Short mmCIF file of C-alpha atoms and ligand atoms in Angstrom, two decimals:
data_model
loop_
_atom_site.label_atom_id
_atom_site.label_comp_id
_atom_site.label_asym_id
_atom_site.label_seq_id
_atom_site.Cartn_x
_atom_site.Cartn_y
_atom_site.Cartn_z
CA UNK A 1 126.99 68.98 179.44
CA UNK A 2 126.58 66.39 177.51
CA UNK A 3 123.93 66.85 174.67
CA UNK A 4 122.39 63.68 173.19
CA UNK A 5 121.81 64.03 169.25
CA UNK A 6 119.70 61.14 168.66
CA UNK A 7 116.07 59.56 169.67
CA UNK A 8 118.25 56.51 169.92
CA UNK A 9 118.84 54.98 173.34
CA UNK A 10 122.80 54.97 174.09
CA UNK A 11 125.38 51.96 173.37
CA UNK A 12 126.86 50.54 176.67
CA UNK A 13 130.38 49.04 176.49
CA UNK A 14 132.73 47.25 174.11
CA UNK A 15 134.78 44.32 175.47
CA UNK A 16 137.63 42.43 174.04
CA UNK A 17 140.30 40.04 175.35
CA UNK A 18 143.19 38.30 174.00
CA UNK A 19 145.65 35.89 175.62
CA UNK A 20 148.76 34.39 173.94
CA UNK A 21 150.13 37.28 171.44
CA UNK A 22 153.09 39.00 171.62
CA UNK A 23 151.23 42.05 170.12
CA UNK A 24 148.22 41.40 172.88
CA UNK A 25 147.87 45.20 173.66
CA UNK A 26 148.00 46.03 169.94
CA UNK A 27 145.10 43.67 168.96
CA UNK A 28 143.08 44.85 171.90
CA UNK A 29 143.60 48.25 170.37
CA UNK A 30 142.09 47.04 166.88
CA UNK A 31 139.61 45.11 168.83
CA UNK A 32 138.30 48.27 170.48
CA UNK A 33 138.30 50.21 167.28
CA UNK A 34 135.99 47.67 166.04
CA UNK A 35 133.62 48.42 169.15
CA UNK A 36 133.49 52.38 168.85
CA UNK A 37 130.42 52.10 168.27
CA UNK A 38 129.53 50.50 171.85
CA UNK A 39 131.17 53.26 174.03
CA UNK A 40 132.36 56.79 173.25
CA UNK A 41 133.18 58.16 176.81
CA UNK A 42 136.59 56.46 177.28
CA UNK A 43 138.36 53.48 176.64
CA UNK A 44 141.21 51.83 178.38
CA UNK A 45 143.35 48.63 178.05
CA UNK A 46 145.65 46.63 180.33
CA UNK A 47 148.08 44.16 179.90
CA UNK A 48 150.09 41.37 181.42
CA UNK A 49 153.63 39.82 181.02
CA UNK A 50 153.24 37.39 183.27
CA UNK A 51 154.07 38.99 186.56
CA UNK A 52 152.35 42.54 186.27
CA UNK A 53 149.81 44.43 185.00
CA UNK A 54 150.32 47.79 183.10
CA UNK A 55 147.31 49.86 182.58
CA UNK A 56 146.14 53.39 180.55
CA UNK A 57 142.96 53.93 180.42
CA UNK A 58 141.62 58.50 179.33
CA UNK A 59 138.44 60.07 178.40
CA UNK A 60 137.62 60.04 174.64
CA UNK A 61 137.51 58.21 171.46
CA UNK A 62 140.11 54.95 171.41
CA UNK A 63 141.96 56.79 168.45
CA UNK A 64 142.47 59.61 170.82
CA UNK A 65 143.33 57.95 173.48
CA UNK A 66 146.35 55.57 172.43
CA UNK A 67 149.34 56.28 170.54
CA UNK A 68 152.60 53.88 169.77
CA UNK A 69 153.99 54.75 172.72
CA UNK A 70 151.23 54.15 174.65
CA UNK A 71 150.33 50.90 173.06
CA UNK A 72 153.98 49.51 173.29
CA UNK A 73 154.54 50.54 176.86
CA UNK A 74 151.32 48.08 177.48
CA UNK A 75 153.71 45.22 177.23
CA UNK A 76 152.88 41.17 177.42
CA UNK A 77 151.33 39.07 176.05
CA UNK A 78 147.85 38.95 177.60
CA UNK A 79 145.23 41.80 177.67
CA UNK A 80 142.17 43.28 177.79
CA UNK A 81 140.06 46.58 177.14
CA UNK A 82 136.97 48.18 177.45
CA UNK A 83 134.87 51.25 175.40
CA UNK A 84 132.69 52.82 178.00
CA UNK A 85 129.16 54.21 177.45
CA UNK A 86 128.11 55.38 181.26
CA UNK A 87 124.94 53.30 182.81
CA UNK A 88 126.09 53.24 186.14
CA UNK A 89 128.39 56.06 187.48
CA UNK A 90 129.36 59.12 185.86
CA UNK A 91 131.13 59.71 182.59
CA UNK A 92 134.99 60.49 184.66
CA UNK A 93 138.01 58.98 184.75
CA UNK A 94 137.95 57.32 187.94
CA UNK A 95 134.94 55.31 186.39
CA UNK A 96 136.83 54.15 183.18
CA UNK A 97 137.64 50.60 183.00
CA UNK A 98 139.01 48.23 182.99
CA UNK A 99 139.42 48.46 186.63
CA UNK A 100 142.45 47.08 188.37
CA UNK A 101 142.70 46.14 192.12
CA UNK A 102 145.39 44.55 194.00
CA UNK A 103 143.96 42.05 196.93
CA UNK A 104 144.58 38.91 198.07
CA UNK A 105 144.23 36.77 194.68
CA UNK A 106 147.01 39.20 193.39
CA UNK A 107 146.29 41.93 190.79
CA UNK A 108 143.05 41.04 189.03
CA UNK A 109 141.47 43.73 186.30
CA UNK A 110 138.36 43.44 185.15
CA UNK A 111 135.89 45.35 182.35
CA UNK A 112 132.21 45.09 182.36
CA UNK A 113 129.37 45.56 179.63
CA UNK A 114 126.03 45.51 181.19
CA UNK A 115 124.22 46.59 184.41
CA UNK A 116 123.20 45.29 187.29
CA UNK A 117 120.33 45.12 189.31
CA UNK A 118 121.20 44.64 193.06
CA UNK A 119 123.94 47.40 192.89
CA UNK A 120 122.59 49.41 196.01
CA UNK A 121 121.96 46.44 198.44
CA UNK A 122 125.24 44.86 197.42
CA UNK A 123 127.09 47.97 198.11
CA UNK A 124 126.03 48.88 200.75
CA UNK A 125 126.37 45.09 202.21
CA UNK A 126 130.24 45.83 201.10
CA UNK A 127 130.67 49.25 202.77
CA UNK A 128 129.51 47.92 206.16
CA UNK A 129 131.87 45.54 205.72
CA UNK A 130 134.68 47.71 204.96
CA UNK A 131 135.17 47.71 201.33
CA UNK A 132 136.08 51.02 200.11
CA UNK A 133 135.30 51.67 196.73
CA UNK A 134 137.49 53.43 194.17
CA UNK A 135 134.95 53.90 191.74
CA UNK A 136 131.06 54.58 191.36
CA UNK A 137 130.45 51.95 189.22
CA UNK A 138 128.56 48.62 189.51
CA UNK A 139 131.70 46.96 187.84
CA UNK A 140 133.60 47.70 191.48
CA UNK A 141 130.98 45.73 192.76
CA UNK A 142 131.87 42.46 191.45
CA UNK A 143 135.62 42.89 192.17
CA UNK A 144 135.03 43.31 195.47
CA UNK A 145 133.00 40.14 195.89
CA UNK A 146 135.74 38.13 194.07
CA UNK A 147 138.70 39.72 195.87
CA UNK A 148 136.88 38.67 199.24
CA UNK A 149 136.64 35.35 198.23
CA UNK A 150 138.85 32.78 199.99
CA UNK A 151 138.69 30.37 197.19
CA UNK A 152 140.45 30.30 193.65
CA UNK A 153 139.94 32.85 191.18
CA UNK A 154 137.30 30.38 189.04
CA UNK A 155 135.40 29.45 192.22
CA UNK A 156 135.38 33.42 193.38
CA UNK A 157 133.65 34.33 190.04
CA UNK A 158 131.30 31.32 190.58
CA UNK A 159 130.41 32.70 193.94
CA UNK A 160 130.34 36.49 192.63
CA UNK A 161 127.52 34.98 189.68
CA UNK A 162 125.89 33.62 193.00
CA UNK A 163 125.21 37.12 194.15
CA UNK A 164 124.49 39.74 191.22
CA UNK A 165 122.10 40.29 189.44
CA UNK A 166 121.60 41.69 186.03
CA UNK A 167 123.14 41.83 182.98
CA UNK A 168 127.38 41.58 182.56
CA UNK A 169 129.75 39.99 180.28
CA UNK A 170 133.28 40.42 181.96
CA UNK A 171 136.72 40.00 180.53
CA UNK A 172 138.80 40.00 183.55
CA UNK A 173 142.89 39.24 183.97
CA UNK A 174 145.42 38.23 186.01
CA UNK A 175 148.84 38.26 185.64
CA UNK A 176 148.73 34.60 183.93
CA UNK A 177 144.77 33.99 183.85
CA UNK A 178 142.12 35.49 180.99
CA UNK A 179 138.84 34.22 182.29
CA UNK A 180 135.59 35.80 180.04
CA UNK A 181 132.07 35.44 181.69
CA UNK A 182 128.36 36.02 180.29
CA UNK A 183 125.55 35.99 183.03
CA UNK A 184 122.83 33.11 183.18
CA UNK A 185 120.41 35.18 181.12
CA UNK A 186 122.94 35.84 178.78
CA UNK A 187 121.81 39.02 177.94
CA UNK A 188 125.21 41.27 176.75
CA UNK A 189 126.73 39.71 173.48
CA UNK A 190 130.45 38.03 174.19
CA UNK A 191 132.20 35.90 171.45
CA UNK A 192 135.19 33.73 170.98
CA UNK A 193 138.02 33.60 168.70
CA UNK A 194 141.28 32.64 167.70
CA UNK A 195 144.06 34.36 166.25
CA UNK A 196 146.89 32.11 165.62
CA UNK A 197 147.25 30.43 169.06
CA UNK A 198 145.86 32.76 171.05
CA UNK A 199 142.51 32.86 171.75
CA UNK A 200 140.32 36.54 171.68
CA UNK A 201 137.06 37.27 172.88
CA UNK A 202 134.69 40.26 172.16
CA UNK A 203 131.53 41.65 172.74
CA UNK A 204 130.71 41.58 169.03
CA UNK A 205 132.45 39.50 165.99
CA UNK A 206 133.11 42.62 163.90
CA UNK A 207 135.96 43.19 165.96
CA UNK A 208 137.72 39.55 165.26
CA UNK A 209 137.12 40.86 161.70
CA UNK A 210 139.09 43.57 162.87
CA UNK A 211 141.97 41.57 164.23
CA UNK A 212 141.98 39.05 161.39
CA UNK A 213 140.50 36.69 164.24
CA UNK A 214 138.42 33.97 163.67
CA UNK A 215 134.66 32.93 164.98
CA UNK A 216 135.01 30.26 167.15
CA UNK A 217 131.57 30.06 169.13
CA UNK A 218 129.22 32.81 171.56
CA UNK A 219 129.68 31.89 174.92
CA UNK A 220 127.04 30.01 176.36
CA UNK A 221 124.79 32.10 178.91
CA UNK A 222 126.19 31.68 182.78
CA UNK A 223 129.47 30.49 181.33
CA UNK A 224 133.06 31.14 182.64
CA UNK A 225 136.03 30.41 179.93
CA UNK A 226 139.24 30.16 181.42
CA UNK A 227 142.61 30.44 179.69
CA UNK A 228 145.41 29.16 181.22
CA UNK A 229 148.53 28.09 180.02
CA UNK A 230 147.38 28.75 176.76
CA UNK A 231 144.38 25.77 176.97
CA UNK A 232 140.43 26.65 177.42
CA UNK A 233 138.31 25.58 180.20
CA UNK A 234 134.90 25.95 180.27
CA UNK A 235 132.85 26.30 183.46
CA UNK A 236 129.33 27.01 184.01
CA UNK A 237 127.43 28.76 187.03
CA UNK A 238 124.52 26.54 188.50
CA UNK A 239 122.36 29.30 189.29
CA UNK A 240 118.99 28.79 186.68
CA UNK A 241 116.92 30.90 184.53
CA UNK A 242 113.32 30.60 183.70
CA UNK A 243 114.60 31.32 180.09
CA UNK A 244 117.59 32.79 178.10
CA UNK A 245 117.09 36.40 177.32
CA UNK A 246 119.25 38.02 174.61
CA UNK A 247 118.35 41.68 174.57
CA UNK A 248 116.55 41.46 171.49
CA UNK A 249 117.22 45.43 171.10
CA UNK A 250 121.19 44.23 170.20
CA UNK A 251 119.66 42.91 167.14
CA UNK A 252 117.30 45.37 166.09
CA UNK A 253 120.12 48.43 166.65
CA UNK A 254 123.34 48.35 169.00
CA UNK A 255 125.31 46.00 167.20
CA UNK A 256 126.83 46.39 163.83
CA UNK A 257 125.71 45.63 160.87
CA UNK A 258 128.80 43.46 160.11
CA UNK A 259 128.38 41.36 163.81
CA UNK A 260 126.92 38.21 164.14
CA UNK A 261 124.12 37.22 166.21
CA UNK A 262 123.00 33.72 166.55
CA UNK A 263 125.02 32.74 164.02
CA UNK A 264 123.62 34.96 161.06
CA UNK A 265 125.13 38.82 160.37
CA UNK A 266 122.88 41.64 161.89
CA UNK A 267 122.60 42.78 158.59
CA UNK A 268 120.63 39.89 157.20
CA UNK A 269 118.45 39.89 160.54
CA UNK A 270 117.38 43.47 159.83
CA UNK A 271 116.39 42.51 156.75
CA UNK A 272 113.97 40.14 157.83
CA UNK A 273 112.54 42.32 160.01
CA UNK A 274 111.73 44.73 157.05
CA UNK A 275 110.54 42.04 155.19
CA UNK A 276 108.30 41.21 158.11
CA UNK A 277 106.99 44.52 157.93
CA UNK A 278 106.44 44.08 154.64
CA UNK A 279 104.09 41.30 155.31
CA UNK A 280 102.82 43.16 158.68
CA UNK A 281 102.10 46.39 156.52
CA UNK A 282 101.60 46.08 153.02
CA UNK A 283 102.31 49.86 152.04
CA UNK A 284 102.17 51.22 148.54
CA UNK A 285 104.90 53.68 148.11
CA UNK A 286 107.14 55.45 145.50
CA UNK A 287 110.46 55.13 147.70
CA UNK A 288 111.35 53.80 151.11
CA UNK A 289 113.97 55.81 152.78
CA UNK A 290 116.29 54.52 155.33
CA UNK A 291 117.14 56.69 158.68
CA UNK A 292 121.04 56.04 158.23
CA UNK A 293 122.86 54.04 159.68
CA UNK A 294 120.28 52.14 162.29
CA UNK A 295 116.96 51.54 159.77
CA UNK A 296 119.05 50.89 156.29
CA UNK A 297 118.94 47.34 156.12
CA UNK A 298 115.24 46.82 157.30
CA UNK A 299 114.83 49.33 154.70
CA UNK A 300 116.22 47.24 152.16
CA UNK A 301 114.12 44.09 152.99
CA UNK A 302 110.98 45.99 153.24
CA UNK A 303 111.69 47.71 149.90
CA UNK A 304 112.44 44.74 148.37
CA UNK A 305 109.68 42.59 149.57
CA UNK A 306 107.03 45.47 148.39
CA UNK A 307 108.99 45.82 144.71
CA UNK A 308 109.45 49.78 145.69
CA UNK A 309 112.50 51.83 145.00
CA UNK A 310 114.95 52.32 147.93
CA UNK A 311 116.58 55.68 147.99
CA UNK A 312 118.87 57.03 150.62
CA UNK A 313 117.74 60.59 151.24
CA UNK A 314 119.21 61.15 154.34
CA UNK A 315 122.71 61.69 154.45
CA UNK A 316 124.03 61.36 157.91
CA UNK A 317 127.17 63.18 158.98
CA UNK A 318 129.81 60.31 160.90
CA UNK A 319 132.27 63.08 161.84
CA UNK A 320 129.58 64.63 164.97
CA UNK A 321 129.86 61.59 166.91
CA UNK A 322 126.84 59.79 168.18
CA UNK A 323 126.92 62.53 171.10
CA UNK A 324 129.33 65.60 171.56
CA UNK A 325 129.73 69.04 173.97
CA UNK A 326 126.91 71.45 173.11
CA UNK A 327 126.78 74.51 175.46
CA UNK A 328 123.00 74.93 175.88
CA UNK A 329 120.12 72.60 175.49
CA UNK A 330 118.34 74.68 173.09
CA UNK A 331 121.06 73.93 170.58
CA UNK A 332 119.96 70.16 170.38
CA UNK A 333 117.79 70.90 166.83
CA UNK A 334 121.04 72.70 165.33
CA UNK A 335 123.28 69.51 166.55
CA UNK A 336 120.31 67.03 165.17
CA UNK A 337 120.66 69.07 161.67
CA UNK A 338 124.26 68.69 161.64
CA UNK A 339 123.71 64.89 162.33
CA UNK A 340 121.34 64.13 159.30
CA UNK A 341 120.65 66.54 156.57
CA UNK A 342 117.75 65.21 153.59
CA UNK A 343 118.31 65.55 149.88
CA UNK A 344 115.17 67.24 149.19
CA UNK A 345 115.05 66.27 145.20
CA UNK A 346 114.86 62.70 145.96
CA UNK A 347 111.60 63.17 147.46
CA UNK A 348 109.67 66.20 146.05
CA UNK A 349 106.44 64.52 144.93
CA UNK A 350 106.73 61.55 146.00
CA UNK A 351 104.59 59.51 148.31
CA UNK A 352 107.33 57.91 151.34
CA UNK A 353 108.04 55.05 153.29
CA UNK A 354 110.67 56.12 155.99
CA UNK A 355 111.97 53.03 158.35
CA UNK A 356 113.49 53.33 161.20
CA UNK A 357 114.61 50.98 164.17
CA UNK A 358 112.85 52.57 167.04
CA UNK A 359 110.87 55.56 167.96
CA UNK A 360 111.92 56.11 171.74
CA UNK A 361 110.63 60.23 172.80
CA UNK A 362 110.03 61.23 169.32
CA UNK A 363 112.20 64.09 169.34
CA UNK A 364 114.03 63.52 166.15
CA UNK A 365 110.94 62.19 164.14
CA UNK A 366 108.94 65.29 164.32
CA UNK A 367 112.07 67.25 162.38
CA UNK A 368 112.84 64.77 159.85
CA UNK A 369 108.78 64.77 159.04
CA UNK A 370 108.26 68.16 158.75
CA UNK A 371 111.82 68.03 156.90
CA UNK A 372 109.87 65.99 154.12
CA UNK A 373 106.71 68.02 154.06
CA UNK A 374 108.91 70.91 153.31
CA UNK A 375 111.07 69.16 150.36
CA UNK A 376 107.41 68.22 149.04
CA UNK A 377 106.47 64.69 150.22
CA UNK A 378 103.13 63.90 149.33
CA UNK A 379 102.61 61.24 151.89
CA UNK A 380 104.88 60.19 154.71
CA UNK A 381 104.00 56.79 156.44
CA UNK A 382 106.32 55.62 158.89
CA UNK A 383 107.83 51.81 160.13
CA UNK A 384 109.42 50.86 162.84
CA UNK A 385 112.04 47.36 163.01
CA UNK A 386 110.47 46.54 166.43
CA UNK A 387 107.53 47.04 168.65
CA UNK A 388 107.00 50.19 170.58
CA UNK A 389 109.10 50.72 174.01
CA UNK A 390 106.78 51.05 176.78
CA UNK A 391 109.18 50.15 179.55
CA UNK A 392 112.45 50.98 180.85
CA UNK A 393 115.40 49.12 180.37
CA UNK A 394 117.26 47.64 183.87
CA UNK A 395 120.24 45.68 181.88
CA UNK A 396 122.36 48.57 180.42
CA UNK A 397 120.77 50.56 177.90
CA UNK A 398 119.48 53.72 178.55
CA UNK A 399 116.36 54.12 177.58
CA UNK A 400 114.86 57.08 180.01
CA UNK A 401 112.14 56.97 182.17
CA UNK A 402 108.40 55.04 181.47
CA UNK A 403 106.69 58.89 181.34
CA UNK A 404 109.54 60.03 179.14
CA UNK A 405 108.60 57.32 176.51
CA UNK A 406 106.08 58.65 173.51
CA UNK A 407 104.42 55.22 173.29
CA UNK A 408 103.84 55.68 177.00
CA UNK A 409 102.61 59.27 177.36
CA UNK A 410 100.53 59.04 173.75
CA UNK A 411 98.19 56.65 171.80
CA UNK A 412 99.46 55.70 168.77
CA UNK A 413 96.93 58.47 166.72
CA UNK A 414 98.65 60.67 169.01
CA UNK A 415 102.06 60.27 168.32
CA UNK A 416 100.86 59.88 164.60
CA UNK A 417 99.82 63.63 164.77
CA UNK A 418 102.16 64.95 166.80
CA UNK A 419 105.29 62.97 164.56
CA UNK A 420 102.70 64.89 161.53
CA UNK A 421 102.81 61.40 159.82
CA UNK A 422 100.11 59.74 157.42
CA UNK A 423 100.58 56.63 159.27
CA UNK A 424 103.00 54.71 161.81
CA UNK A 425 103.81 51.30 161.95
CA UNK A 426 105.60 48.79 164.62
CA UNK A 427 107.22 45.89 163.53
CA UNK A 428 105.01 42.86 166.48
CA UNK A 429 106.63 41.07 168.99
CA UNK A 430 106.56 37.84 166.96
CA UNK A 431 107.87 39.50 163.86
CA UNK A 432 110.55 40.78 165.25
CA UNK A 433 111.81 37.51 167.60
CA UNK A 434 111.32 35.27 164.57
CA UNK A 435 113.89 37.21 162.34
CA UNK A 436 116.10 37.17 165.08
CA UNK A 437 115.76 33.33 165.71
CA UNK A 438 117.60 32.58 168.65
CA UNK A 439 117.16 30.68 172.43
CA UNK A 440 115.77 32.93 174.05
CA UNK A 441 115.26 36.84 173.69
CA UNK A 442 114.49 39.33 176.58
CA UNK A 443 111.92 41.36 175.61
CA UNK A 444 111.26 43.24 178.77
CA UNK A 445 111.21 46.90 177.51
CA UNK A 446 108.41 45.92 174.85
CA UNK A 447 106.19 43.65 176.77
CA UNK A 448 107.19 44.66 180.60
CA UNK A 449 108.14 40.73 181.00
CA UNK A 450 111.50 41.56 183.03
CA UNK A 451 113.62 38.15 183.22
CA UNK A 452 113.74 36.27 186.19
CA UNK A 453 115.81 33.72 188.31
CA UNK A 454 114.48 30.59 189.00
CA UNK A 455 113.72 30.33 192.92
CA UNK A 456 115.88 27.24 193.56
S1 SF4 B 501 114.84 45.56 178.33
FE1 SF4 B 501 115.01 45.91 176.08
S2 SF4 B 501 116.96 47.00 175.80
FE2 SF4 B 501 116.97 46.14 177.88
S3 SF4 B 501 118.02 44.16 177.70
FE3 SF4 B 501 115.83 43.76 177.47
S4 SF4 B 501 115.45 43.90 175.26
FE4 SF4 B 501 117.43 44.84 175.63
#
């Protein structure tokens, strides 16, 4: 059983992609160990070398999962690879990716971060038609409709974008074609680079860092880039949006610090968000404490905006993992200790600012509260780098249930007494989009505003 160690929703999916290196599998490798962070459950890469794919793809961390002799039996020059956080399907090895299929089109693999909405009615249209799936995932899904195209492999993923809907960015290969798609919302992250002459893509930047790649552009929402022959094409799906919608929560927590995101580092973003705060809640303070890693940065802008002393308190443990195997349930508080233990002396007296980047069932807050009542806190007031979640998620990130939300099943005095806080605080709506910037944000899980299609 899987026991989750955090109040955190879960990543979903790394992707990364490069065509025209002689070490391709090798830089997918780095590229993946830039996007850890996306995906824990397994990871898996597959190449090309022109006339055949080679694939390896286990359960577990990418370090654990490749060696050399892995890595140089993935020969070619062409690959791509995947970091899997289960939303759809469960956390096995026949739901790893990417996925590889052999049909008509030839032998086409594909990886997928994001989830999609029509998954049931799609399927099922699929299985009546004789598809037989390999996999429980909605990823299989969009294979299928591609290999049952009659048309090229470009106008097949047009026609697949026709039909799903939901949130994907796709890296997907043949044997001489990379082709890297974003949906028309645009609502998963995908970048591209170059390394040399090849070109890379990723679901965050970090990862080009990685590779000694360089930023070229995001991809544009509904847009397919083909690479072929070593030259870019750029094709776009005609199906329209009543607006873009970047999941705003990328900003505020899944992606690193080090990542860009419209064109500015997530660090800097979250930074304006605390500052925001600052303006939204003028506190007076001793110290502002960060809750490492997530809330450090929004931290630092609100404790520099209010003149107040940032001190990290917290020290958070990297080595547990953002989730590992805990044999009971009941062990969750000794797992969550392990995770984050507080320097009492920093904050015996004192009266405290703690920020974090989202309060989602309020497990973990309670703890670290009565944590600083015990080391002697005089006052603990607590912000959060967005607005409160009062609705699921349907595009890939696992926030639970509405009635498993505290903003849903409490008022905000509530949760202020049950978290045993002096006061809580949510960064608005229009505090948070305007640090972001941006074309468009999807703020469905704060404002129940789910993005939509335009009819024709
Ligand atoms: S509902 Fe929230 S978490 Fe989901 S894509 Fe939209 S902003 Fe992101």
């Amino acid at each position: 059983m899987r026991i989750r160690t955090t109040d955190h929703p879960e990543h979903h999916c790394g992707i990364f992609g490069i065509s025209g290196s002689q070490t391709a599998a090798r830089h997918v490798y780095q590229g993946l160990y830039a996007l850890q962070h996306r995906g824990e459950e397994s990871s898996g890469i597959v190449s090309s070398n022109g006339q055949k794919l080679f694939a390896h793809k286990d359960m577990g961390l990418v370090l654990h999962v490749f060696n050399d002799g892995i890595l140089e039996a993935l020969s070619g020059n062409m690959a791509i690879g995947h970091n899997r956080y289960s939303t759809t399907g469960s956390s096995e090895l026949s739901n790893a990716q990417p996925i590889v299929i052999d049909c008509k089109l030839g032998q086409i693999a594909l990886a997928h971060n994001g989830n999609l909405t029509n998954t049931d009615s799609l399927r099922h249209r699929l299985a009546e038609a004789g598809a037989i799936f390999q996999t429980s995932t909605d990823s299989e899904v969009m294979l299928h409709l591609i290999a049952r195209s009659d048309k090229s492999l470009e106008q097949a993923v047009l026609d697949m974008m026709d039909q799903v809907e939901g949130a994907y960015s796709l890296v997907i290969m043949t044997t001489n074609k990379l082709i890297a798609v974003r949906d028309p919302h645009g609502f998963r992250p995908l970048a591209l680079g170059r390394l040399g002459k090849a070109w890379v893509f990723s679901s965050e930047t970090c990862a080009f860092d990685a590779t000694e790649a360089s930023f070229v552009r995001e991809l544009e929402p509904g847009e397919i880039a083909v690479i072929s022959n070593g030259a870019l094409q750029s094709l776009h799906s005609k199906r329209k949006v009543q607006k873009h919608a970047f999941c705003a929560f990328e900003a505020v927590y899944f992606a690193r610090p080090d990542s860009l995101v419209y064109g500015r580092k997530t660090a800097i973003i979250r930074m304006d968000m605390g500052r925001a705060l600052a303006m939204e809640y003028p506190l007076t303070a001793d110290i502002v404490i960060p809750i490492p890693d997530s809330g450090n940065y929004a931290a630092l802008g609100f404790a520099s905006a209010r003149g107040i002393p940032y001190v990290m308190a917290f020290v958070r443990n990297h080595y547990t993992g953002r989730s590992f195997i805990a044999p009971t349930e009941n062990r969750r508080q000794a797992t969550v200790n392990m995770k984050l233990n507080l320097i009492g002396e920093l904050v015996d007296g004192k009266r405290v600012v703690v920020v974090d980047d989202s309060i989602v069932r309020g497990r973990t807050g309670k703890s670290r509260c009565i944590k600083l009542r015990q080391a002697g806190a005089k006052e603990v007031h607590m912000l959060v780098s967005c607005p409160a979640h009062i609705y699921s998620c349907l595009y890939g990130i696992d926030f639970p249930d509405r009635q498993k939300l505290i903003a849903v099943t409490h008022s905000h005095d509530k949760i202020v007494k049950e978290l045993g806080l002096d006061s809580l605080g949510y960064l608005s709506e229009a505090g948070m989009a305007k640090a972001i910037g941006g074309t468009g944000l999807c703020l469905a899980c704060f404002n129940g505003k789910y993005p939509q299609y335009c009819s024709s």
